[in-house]
Coordinates of C-alpha atoms in Angstrom, one line a residue:
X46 CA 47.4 -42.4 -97.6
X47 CA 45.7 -43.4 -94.4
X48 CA 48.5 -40.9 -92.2
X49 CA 47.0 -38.2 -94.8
X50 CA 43.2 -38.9 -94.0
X51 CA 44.0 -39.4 -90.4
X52 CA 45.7 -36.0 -90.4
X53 CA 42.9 -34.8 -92.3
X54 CA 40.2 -35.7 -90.0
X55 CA 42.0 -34.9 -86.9
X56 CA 42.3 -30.6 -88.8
X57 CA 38.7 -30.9 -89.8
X58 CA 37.9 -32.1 -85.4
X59 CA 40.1 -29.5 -84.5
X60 CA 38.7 -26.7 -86.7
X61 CA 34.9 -27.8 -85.1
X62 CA 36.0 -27.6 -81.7
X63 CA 37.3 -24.1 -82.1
X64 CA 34.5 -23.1 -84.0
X65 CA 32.4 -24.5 -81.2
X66 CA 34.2 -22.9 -78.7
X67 CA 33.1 -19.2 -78.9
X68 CA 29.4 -20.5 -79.0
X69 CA 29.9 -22.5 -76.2
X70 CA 31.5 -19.2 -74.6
X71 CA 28.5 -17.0 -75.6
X72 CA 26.2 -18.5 -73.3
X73 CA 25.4 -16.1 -70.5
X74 CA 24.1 -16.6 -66.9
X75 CA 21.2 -14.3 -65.4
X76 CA 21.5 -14.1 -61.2
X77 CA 18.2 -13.0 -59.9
X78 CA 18.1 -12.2 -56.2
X79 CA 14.3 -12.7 -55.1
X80 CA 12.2 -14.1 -52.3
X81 CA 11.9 -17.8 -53.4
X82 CA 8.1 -17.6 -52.6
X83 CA 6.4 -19.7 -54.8
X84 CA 9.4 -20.8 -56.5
X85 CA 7.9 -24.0 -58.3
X86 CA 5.5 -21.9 -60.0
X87 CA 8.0 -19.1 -61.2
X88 CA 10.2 -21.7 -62.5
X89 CA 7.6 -23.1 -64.6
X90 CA 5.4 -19.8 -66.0
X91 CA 8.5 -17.3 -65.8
X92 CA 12.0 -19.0 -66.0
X93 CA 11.9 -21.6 -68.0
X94 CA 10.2 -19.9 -70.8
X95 CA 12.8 -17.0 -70.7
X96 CA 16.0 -19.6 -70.7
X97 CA 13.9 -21.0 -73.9
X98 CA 13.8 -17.4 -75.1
X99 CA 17.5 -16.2 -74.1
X100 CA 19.3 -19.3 -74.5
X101 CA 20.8 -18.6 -71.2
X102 CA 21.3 -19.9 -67.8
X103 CA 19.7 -18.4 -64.6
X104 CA 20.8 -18.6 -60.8
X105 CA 19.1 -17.1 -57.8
X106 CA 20.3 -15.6 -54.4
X107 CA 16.9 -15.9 -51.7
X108 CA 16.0 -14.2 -48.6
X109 CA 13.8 -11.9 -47.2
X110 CA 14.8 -8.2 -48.6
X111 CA 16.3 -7.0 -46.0
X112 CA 19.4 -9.8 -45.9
X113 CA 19.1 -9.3 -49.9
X114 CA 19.8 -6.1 -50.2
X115 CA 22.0 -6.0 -47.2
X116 CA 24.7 -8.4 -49.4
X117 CA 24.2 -6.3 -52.5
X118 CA 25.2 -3.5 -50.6
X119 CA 28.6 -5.2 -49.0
X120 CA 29.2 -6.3 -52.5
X121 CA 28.8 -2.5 -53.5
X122 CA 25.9 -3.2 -56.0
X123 CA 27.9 -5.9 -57.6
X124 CA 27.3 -10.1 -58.5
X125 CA 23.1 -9.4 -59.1
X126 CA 21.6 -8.6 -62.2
X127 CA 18.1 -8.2 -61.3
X128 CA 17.0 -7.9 -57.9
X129 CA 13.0 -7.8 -56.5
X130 CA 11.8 -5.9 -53.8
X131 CA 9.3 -4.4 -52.2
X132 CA 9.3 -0.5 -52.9
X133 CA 10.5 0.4 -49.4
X134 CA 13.5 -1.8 -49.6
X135 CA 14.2 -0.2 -52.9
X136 CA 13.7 3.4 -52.1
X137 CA 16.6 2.7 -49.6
X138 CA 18.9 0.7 -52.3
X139 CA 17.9 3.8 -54.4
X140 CA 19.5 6.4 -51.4
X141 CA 22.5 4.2 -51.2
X142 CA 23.4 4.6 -54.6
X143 CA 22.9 0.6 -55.4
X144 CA 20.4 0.9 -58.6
X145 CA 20.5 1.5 -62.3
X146 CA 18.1 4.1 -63.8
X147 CA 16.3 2.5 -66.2
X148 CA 16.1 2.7 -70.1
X149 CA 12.8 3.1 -71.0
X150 CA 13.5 2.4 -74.6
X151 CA 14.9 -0.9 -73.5
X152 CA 11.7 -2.1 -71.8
X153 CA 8.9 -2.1 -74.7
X154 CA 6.3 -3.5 -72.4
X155 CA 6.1 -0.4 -70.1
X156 CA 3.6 1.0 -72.0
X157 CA 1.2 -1.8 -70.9
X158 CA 1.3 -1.1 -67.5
X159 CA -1.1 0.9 -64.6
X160 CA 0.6 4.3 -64.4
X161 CA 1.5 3.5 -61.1
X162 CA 3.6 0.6 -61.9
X163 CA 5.3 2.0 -64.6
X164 CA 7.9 4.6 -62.7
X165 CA 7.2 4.1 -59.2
X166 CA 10.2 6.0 -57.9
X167 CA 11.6 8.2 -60.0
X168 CA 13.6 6.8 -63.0
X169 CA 14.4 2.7 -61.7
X170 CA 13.0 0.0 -61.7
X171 CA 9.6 -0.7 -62.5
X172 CA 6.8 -2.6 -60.6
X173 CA 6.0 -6.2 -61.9
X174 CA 2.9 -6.1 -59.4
X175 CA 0.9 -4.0 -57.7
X176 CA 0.1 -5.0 -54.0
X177 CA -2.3 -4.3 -50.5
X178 CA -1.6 -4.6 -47.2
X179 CA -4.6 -5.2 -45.2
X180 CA -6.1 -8.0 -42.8
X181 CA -6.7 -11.2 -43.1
X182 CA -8.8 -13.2 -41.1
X183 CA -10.7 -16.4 -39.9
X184 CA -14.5 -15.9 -40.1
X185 CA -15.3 -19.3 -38.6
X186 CA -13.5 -17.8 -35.6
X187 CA -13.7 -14.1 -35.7
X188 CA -17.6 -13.6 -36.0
X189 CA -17.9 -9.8 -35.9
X190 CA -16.2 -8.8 -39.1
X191 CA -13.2 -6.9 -39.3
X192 CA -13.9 -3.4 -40.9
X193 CA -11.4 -1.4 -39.4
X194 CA -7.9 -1.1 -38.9
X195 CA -9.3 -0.2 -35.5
X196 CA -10.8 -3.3 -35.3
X197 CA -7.5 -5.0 -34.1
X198 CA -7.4 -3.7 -30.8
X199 CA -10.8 -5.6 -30.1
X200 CA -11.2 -7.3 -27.2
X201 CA -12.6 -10.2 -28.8
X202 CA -9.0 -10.6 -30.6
X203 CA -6.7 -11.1 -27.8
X204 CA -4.1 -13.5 -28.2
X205 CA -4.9 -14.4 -31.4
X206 CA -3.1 -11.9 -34.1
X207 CA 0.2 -12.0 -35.8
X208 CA 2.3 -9.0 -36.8
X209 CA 4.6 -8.9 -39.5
X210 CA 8.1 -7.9 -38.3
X211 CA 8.9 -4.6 -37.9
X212 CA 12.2 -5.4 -40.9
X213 CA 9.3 -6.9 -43.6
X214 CA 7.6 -5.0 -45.9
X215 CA 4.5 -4.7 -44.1
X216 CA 6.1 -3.6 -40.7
X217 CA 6.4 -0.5 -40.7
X218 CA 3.0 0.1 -41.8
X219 CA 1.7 -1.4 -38.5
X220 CA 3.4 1.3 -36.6
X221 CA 1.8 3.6 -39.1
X222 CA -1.5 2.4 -38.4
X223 CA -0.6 2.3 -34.6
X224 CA -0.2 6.0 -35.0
X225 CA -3.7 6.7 -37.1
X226 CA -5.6 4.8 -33.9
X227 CA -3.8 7.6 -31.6
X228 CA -4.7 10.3 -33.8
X229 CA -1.2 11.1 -33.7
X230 CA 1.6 11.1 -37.1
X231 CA 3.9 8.2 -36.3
X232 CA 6.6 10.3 -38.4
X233 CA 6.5 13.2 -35.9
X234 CA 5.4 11.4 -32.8
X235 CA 7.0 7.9 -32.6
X236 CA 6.0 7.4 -29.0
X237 CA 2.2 7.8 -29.1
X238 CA 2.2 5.2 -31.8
X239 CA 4.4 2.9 -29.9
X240 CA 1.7 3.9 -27.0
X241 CA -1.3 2.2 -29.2
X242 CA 1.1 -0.9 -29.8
X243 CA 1.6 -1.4 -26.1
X244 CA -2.1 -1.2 -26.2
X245 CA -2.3 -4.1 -29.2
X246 CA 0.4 -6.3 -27.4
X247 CA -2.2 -8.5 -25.5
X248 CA -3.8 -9.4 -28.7
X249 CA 0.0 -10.6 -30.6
X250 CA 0.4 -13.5 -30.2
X251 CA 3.7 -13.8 -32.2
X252 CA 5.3 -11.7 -34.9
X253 CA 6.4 -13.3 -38.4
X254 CA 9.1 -12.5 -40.4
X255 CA 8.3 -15.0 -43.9
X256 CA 5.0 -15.6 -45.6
X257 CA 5.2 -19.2 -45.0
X258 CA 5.7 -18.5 -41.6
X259 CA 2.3 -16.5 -41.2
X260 CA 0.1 -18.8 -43.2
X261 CA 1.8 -21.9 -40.9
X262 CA 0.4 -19.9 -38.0
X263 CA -3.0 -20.0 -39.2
X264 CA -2.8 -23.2 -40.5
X265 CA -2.3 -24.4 -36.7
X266 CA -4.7 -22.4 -35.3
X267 CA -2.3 -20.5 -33.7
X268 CA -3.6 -17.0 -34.7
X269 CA -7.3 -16.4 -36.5
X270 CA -5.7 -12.3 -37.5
X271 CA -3.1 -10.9 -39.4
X272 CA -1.5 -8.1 -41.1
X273 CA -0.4 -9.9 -44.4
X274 CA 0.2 -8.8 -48.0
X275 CA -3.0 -10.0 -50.5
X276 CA -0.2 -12.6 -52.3
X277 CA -0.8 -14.6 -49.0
X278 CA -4.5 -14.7 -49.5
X279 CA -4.5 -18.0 -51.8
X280 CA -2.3 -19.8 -49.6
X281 CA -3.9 -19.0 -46.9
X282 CA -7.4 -19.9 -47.9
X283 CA -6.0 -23.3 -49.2
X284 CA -5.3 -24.0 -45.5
X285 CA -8.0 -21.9 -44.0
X286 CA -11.0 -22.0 -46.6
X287 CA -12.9 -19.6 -44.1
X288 CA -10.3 -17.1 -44.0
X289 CA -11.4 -13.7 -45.8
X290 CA -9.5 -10.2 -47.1
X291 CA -11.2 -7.5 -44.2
X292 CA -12.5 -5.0 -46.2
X293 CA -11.4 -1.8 -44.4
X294 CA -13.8 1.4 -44.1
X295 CA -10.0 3.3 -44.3
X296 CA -8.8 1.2 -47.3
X297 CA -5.3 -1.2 -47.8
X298 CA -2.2 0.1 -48.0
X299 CA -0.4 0.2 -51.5
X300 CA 2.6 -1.9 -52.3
X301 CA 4.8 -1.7 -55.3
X302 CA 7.3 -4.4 -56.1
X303 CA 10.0 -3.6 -58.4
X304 CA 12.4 -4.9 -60.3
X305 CA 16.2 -3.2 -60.4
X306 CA 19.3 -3.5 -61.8
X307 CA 21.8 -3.0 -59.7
X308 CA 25.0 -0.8 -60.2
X309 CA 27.3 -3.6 -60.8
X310 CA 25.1 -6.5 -62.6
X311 CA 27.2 -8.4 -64.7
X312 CA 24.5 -8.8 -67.5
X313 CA 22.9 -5.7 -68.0
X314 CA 21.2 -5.8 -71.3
X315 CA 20.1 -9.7 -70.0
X316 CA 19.1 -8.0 -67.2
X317 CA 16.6 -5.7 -69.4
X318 CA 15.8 -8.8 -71.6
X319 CA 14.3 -10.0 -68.2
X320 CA 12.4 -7.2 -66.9
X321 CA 10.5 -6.7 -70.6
X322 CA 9.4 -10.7 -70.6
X323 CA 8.4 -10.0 -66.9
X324 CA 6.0 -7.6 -68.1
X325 CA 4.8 -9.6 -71.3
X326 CA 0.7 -9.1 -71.3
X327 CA 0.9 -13.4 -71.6
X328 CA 3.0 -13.8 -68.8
X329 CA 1.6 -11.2 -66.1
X330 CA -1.9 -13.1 -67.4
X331 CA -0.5 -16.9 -66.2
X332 CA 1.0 -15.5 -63.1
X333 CA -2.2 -13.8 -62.3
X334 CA -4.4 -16.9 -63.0
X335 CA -1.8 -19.1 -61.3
X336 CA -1.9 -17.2 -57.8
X337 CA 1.3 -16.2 -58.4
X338 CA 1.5 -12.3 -58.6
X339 CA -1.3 -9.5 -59.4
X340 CA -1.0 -8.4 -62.7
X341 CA 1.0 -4.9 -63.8
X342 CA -0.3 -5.2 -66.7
X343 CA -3.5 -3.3 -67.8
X344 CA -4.6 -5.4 -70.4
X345 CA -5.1 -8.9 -68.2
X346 CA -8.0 -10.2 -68.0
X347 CA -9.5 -11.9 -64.8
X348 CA -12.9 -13.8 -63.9
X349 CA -13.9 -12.9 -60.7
X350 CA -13.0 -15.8 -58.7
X351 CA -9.3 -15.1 -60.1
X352 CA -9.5 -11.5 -59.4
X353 CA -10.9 -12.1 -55.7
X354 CA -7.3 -12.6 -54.1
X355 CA -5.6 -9.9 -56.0
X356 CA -5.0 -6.5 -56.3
X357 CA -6.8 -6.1 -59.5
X358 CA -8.4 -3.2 -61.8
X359 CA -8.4 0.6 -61.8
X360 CA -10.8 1.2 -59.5
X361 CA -9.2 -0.8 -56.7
X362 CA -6.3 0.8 -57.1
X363 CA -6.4 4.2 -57.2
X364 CA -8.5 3.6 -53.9
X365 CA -5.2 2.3 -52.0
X366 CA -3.3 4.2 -49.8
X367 CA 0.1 5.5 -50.5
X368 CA 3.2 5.5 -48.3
X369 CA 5.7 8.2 -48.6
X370 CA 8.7 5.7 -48.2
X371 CA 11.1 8.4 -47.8
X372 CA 9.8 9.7 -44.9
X373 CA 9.4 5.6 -43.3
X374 CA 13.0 4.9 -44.2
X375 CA 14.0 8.2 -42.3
X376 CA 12.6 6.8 -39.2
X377 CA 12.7 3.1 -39.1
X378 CA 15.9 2.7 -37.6
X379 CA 14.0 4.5 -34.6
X380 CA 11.0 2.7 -35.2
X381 CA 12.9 -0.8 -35.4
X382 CA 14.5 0.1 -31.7
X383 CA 11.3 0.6 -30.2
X384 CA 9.7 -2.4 -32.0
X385 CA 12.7 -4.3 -30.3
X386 CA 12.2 -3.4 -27.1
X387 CA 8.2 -3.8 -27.0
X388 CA 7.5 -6.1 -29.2
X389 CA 11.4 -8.7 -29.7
X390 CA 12.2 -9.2 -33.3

């Protein structure tokens, strides 16, 4: 009798464990490739309410965007199932074939968006934030107020600015800008905006290449200007209360950060899963009030003091400026060569 209930138990074990088995099998693994900037704060407003949600595990790839998307092109678009970049590192994963047009049908929360952010280029990815590029600086030390992009070839500023590198998002804007003090196109005439950098030089005092690496900078007192996307701007202050967003007679630049899937993501419809939570009104809210990301979302509301560091409301941006990244990824690689020689990496 006891062989027959130890046989008995030992079927009924061995039934559970196979039934467990396929659940056990079932759970799936996001890999997001991102920045890592302000990692603590995704993790506990975006991640771990999604795993919660999906009932799945989530890895991450980091880097800058350039060494991102530079491995998910080696790996032909493969081993990533969402990726974030700024727009002009995706227009060029978009020309290398590396991207996923998008479902719309799959992503419920579009409709929520700013028209800008909800097909930014063409058919992929949408944006989960809408951005400036502008300058910052220190009024405690910079006591004639920047209101230019002009401005930064002021005496007054020499040795004292930082440029973002000429691979970063922000970059190839400089040269742009370079090319607007000239009065010349820096699309069609490379070396009179190069011309107006070698007239910038004496105020750079170093380029950076990392948001951490800029606000470090003026945390030392190493710089009191910068080019810098308006994400910095909390961080910044928090180490430099006197530092202030210029407010520029020409207006900031637009940037659009998107989210894609590439080509060869493993979990697709996760992938999608992802992107819709992303843009949850509730989420795009905490991230906004958290200093994490402007919102994408229409329907967030901010107070004022919330608002101040973002990119924020209708008015504000349809002001911005638009870049026709096509046209800047046709010329970087020249652009990036002169940068080198001028200006180092």
């Amino acid at each position: 009798m006891k062989k027959i209930l130890v046989n008995a138990i030992a079927l009924a074990l061995s039934a559970t464990a196979l039934m467990a088995a396929p659940a056990f099998a079932q759970t799936k693994t996001l890999t997001i490739s991102w920045w890592g900037f302000n990692g603590e704060k995704l993790d506990a407003l975006l991640i771990q309410p999604f795993k919660a949600q999906c009932g799945c595990e989530v890895v991450f790839e980091t880097g800058n965007a350039g060494e991102r998307l530079n491995k998910l092109q080696i790996r032909n678009g493969e081993g990533v199932d969402v990726i974030y970049l700024s727009d002009s590192f995706s227009q060029t994963g978009i020309e290398a074939g590396l991207f996923q047009k998008i479902d719309p049908a799959k992503i419920p929360n579009l409709a929520g968006l700013y028209d800008l952010a909800k097909d930014p280029q063409g058919g992929y990815g949408p944006a989960y934030t809408l951005g400036r590029v502008g300058i910052v600086y220190d009024s405690a030390k910079v006591t004639t107020p920047i209101t230019s992009w002009n401005d930064l070839w002021r005496a007054d500023l020499a040795s004292s600015i930082s440029l973002p590198g000429i691979t970063t998002t922000a970059g190839p804007m400089t040269v742009i800008k370079a090319g607007d003090h000239a009065g010349v196109d820096a699309y069609a005439d490379a070396d009179g905006a190069f011309k107006a950098l070698e007239e910038l030089k004496p105020n750079v005092v170093k380029n950076y290449n990392t948001g951490s690496e800029m606000i470090n900078l003026f945390s030392t007192g190493e710089i009191t200007t910068a080019i810098a996307q308006d994400f910095t701007l909390a961080q910044i202050q928090a180490a430099v209360p006197t530092a202030k967003w210029a407010d520029l007679s020409e207006g900031a630049i637009a940037t659009v950060n998107t989210v894609n899937i590439p080509v060869g993501a493993p979990e697709p419809e996760l992938a999608y899963q992802f992107i819709n939570f992303l843009l949850t009104p509730a989420i795009q809210q905490k991230l906004a009030e958290e200093g994490v990301d402007a919102p994408a979302v229409k329907s967030v509301t901010l107070t004022p003091e919330q608002a101040a560091i973002w990119t924020y409301g209708a008015d504000m941006i349809e002001g911005l400026q638009r870049v026709d990244y096509v046209k800047m990824n046709a010329a970087k690689a020249g652009w990036i060569e002169k940068w080198n020689e001028l200006l180092g990496g």
